[in-house]
mmCIF file of C-alpha atoms in Angstrom:
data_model
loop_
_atom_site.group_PDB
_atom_site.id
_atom_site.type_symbol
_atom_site.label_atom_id
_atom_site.label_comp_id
_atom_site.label_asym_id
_atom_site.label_seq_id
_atom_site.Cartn_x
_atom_site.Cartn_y
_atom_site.Cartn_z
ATOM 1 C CA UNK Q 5 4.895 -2.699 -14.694
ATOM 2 C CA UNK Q 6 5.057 0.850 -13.886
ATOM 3 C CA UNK Q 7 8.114 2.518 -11.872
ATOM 4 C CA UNK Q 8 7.141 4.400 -9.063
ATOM 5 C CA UNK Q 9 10.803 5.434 -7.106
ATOM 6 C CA UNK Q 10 11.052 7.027 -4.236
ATOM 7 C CA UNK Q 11 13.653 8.629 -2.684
ATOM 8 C CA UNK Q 12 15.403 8.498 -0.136
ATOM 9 C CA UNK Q 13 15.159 5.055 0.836
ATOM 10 C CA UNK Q 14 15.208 5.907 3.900
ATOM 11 C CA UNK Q 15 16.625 9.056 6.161
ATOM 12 C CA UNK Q 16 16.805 10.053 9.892
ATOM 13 C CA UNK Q 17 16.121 13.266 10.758
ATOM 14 C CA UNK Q 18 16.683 15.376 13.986
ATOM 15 C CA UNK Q 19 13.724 16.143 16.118
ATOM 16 C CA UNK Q 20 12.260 19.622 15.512
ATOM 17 C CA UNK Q 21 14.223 19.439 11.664
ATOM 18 C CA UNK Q 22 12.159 19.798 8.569
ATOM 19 C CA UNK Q 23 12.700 17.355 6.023
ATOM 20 C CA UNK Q 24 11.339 16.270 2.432
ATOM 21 C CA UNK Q 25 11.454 13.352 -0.121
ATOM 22 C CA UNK Q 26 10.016 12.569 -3.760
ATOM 23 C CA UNK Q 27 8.049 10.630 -5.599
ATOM 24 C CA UNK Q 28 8.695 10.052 -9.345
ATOM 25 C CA UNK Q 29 6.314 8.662 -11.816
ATOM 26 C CA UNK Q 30 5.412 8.146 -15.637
ATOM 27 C CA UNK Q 31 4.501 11.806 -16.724
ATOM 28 C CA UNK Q 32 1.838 9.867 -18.912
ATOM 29 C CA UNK Q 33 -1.566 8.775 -18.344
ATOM 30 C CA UNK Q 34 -1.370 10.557 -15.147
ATOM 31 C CA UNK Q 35 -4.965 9.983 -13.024
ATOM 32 C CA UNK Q 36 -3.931 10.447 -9.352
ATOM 33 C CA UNK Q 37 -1.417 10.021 -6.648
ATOM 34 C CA UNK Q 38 -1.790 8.999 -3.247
ATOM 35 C CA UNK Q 39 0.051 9.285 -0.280
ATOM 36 C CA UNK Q 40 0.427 7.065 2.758
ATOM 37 C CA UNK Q 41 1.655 6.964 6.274
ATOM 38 C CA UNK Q 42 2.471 3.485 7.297
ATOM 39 C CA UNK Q 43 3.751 2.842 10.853
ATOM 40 C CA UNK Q 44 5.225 -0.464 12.795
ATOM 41 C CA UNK Q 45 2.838 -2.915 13.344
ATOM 42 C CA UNK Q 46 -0.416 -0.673 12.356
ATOM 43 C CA UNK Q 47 -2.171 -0.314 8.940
ATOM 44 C CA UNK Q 48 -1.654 2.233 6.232
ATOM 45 C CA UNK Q 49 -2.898 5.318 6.358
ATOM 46 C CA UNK Q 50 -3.771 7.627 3.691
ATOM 47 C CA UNK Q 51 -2.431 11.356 4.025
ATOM 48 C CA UNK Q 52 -3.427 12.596 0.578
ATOM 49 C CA UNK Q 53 -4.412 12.043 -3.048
ATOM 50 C CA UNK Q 54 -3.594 14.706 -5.825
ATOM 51 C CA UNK Q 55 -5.319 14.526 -9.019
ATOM 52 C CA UNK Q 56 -4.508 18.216 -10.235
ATOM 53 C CA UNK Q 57 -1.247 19.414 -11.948
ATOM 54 C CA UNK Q 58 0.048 22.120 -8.945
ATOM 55 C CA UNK Q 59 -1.779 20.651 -6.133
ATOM 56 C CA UNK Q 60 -0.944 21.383 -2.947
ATOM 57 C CA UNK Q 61 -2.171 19.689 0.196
ATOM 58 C CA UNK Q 62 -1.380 19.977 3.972
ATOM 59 C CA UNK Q 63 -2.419 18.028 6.703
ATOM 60 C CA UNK Q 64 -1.041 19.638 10.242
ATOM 61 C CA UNK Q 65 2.846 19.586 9.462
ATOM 62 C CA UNK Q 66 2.720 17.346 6.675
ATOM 63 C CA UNK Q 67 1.970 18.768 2.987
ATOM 64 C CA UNK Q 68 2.694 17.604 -0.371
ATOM 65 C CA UNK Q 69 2.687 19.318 -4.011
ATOM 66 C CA UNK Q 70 2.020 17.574 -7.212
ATOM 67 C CA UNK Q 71 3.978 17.945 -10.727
ATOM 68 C CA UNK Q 72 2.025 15.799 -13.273
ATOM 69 C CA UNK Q 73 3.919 17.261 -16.379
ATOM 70 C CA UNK Q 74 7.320 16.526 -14.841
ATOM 71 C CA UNK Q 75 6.665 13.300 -12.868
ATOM 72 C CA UNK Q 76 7.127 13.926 -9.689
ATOM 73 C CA UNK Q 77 5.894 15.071 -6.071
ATOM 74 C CA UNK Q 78 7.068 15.793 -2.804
ATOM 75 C CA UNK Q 79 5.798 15.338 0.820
ATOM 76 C CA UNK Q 80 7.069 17.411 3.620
ATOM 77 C CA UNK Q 81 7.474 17.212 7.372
ATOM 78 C CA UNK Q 82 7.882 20.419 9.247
ATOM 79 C CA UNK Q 83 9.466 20.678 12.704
ATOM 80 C CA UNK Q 84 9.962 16.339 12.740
ATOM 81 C CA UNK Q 85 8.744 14.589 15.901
ATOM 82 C CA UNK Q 86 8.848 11.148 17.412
ATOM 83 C CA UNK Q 87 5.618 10.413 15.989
ATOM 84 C CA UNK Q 88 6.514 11.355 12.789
ATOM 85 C CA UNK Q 89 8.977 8.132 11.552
ATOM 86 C CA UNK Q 90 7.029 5.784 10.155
ATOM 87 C CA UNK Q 91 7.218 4.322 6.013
ATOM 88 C CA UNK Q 92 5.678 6.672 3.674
ATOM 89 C CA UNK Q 93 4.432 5.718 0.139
ATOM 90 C CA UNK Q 94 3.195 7.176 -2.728
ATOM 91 C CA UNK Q 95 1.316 5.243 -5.149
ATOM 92 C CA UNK Q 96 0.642 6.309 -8.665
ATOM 93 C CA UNK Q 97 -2.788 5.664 -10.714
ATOM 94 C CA UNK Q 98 -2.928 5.880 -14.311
ATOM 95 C CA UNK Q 99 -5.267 2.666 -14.975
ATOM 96 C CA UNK Q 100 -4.029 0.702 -11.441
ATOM 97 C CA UNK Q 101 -2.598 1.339 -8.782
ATOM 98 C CA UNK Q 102 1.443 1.273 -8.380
ATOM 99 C CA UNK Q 103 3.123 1.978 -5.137
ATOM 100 C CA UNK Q 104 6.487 3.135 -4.440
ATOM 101 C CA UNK Q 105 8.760 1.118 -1.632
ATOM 102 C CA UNK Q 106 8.856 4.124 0.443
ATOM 103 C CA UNK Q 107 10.712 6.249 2.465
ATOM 104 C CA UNK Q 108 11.128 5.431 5.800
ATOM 105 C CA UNK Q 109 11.905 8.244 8.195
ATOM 106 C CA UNK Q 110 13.003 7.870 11.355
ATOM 107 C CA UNK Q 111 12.984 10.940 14.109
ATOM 108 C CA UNK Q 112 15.656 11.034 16.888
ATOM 109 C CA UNK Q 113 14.627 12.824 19.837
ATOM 110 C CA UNK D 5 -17.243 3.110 12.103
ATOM 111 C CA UNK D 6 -14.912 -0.611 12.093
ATOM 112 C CA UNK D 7 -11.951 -0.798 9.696
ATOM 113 C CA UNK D 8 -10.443 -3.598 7.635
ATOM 114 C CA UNK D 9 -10.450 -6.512 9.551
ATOM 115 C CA UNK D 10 -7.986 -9.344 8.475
ATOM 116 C CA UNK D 11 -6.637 -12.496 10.069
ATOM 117 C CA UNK D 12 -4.506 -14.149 11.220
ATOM 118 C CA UNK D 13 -2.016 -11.481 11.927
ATOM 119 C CA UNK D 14 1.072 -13.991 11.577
ATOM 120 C CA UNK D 15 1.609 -17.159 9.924
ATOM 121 C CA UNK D 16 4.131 -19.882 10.058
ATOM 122 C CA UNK D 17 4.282 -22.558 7.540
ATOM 123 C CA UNK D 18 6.545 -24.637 6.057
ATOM 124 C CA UNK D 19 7.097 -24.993 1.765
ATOM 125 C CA UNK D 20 4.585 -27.238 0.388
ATOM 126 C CA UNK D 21 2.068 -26.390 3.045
ATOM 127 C CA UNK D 22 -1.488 -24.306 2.251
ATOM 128 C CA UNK D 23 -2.485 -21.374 4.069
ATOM 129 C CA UNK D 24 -5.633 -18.860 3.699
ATOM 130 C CA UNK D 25 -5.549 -15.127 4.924
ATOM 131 C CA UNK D 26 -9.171 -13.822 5.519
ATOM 132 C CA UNK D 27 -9.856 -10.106 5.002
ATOM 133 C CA UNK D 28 -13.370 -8.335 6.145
ATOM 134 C CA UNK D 29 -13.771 -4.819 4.380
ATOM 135 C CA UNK D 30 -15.507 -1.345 5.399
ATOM 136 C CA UNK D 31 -19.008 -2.138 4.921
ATOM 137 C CA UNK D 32 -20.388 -0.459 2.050
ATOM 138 C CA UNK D 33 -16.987 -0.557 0.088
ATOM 139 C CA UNK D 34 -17.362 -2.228 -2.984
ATOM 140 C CA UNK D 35 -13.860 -2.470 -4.083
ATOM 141 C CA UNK D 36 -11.294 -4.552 -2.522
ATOM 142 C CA UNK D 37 -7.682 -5.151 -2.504
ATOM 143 C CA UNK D 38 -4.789 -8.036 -1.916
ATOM 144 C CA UNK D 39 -1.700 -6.749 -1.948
ATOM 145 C CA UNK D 40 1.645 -8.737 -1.162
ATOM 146 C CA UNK D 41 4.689 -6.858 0.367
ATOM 147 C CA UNK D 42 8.170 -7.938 0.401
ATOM 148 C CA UNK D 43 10.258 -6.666 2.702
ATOM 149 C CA UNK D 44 12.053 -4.103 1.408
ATOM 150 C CA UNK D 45 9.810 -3.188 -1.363
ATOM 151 C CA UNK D 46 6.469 -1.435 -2.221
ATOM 152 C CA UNK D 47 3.672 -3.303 -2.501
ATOM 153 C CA UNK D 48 1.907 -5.450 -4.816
ATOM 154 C CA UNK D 49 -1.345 -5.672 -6.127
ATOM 155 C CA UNK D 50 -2.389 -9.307 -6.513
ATOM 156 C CA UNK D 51 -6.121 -8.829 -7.145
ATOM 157 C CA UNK D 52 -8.662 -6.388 -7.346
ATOM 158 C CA UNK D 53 -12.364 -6.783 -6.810
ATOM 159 C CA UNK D 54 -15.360 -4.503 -7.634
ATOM 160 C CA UNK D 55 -18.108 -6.146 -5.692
ATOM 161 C CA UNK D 56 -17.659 -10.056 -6.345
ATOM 162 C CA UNK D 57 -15.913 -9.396 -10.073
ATOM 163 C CA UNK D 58 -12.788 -9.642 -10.359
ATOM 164 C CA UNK D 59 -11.005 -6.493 -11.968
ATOM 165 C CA UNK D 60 -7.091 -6.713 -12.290
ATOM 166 C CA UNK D 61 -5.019 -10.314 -11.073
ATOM 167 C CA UNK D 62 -2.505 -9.564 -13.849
ATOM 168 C CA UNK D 63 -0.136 -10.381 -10.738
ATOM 169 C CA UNK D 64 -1.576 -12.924 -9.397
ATOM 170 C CA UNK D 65 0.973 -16.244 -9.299
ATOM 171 C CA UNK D 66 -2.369 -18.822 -10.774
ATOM 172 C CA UNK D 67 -1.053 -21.317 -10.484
ATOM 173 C CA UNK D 68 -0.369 -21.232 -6.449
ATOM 174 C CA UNK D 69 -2.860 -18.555 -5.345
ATOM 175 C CA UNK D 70 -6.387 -18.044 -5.384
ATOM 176 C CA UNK D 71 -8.776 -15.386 -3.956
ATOM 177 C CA UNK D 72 -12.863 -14.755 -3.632
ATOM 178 C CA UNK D 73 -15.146 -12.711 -2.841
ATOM 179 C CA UNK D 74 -18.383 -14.155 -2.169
ATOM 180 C CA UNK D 75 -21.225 -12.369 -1.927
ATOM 181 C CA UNK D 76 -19.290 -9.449 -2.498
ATOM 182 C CA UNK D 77 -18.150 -8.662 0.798
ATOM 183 C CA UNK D 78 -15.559 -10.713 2.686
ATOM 184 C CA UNK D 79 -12.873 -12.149 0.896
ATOM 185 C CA UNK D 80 -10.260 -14.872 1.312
ATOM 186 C CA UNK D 81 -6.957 -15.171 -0.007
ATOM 187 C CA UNK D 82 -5.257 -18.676 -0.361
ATOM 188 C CA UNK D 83 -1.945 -20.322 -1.062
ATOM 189 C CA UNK D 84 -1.347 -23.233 -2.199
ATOM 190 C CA UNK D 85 1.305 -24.710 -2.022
ATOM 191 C CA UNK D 86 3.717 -22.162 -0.570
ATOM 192 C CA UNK D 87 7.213 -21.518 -1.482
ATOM 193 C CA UNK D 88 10.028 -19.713 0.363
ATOM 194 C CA UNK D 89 9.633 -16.606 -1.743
ATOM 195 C CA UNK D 90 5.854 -16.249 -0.810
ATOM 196 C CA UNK D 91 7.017 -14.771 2.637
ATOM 197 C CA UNK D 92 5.919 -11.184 2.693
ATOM 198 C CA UNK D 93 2.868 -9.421 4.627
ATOM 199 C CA UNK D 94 -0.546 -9.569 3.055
ATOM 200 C CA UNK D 95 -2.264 -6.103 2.787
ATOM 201 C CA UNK D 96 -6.040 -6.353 2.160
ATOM 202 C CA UNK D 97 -7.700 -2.485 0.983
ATOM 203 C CA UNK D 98 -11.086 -1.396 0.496
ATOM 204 C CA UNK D 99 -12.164 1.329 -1.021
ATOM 205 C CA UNK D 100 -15.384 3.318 -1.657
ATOM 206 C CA UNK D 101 -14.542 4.484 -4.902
ATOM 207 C CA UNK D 102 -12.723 2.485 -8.106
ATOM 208 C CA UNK D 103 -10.256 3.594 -9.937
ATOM 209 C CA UNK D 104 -7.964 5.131 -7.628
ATOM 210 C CA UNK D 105 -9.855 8.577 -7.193
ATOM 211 C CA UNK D 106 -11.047 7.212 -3.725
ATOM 212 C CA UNK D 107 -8.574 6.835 -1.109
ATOM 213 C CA UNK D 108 -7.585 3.214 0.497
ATOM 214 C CA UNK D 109 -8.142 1.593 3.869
ATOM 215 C CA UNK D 110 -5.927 -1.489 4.659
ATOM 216 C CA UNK D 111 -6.222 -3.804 7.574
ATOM 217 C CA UNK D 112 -3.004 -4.617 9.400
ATOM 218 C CA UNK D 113 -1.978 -7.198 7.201
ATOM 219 C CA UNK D 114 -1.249 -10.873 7.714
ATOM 220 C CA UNK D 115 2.392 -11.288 7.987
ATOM 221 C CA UNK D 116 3.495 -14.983 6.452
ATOM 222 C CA UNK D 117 6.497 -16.995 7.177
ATOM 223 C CA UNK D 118 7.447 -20.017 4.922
ATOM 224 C CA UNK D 119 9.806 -22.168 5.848
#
């Protein structure tokens, strides 16, 4: 079994406040990463998925950046809001798919 | 264009009992997932489908659980007989694409209580 951590477990951040976490996986047998937004009582929801070594993806205030050599990646929030808290996992793909527990972030107006 | 549909939402049983979660993917996905979540951590893949073959249930508890896909579409996810520890949400993905290039779309999940 594969370990996926992510870090923080989880952290609170002040509306308007910018804010980051990580991802770490096996540096081997890397094939892709994903990224998902999961909020109370709705369904996951995929952000991203990074196959390349230096990607970089954004999606409004949210981006993310990809180090396959050194394991790891990290999503950011920009300028936090209300809407923003919610559980976000990665999940790492080398021949299946392991997820992460998560961050979950948690915006105080 | 309807997402992953999956029932029931919540389950109460008590240990020893059976239950089945039912899980309807995006049409036209030919890969589908069960995943189990425990509260607290990530979640786990139980089985993988591609069509109606099964791909990966390297996880799956045998001896207790069982899941098909007939016809390649709908699949169904059953317990039996529960145990304490098998209360978690169940997390059914499809996906277009195998092998984890493609990215997933879960259903709400079927949240089970045992007793």
């Amino acid at each position: 079994i594969l370990n996926v951590e992510q870090s923080p477990q989880s952290l609170h951040v002040q509306e308007g406040d910018s804010t980051n976490f990580t991802c770490s996986f096996p540096s081997s047998n890397f094939y892709a990463l994903h990224w998902y937004r999961w909020e109370t009582a709705k369904s996951p929801e995929a952000l991203f998925v990074m196959t390349l070594n230096g990607d970089e993806k954004k999606k409004g205030r949210i981006s993310a950046t990809l180090n396959t050599k050194e394991g790891y990646s990290y999503l950011y929030i920009k300028g936090s809001q209300p809407e923003d808290s919610a559980t976000y996992l990665c999940a790492f793909i080398d021949y299946k798919l392991s997820f992460g527990a998560g961050t979950t972030v948690t915006v105080r107006a | 264009e309807a997402g992953v549909a999956q029932s029931p939402r919540y389950k109460i049983i008590e240990k020893r009992q059976s239950v089945a979660f039912w899980c309807n993917p995006i049409s036209g996905h030919a890969t589908l997932y069960w995943y189990q979540q425990i509260l607290g951590q990530g979640p786990k893949l139980l089985i993988q489908f591609q069509n109606n073959g099964v791909v990966d249930d390297s996880q799956l508890p045998k001896d207790r659980f069982s899941a098909e896909r007939l016809k390649g579409v709908d699949s169904t996810l059953k317990i039996q007989p529960a145990k304490l520890e098998d209360s978690a949400v169940y997390l059914c993905a499809s996906s277009s694409l195998a092998g984890g290039t493609g990215e997933l779309f879960f259903g709400e999940g079927s949240r089970l209580t045992v007793l």
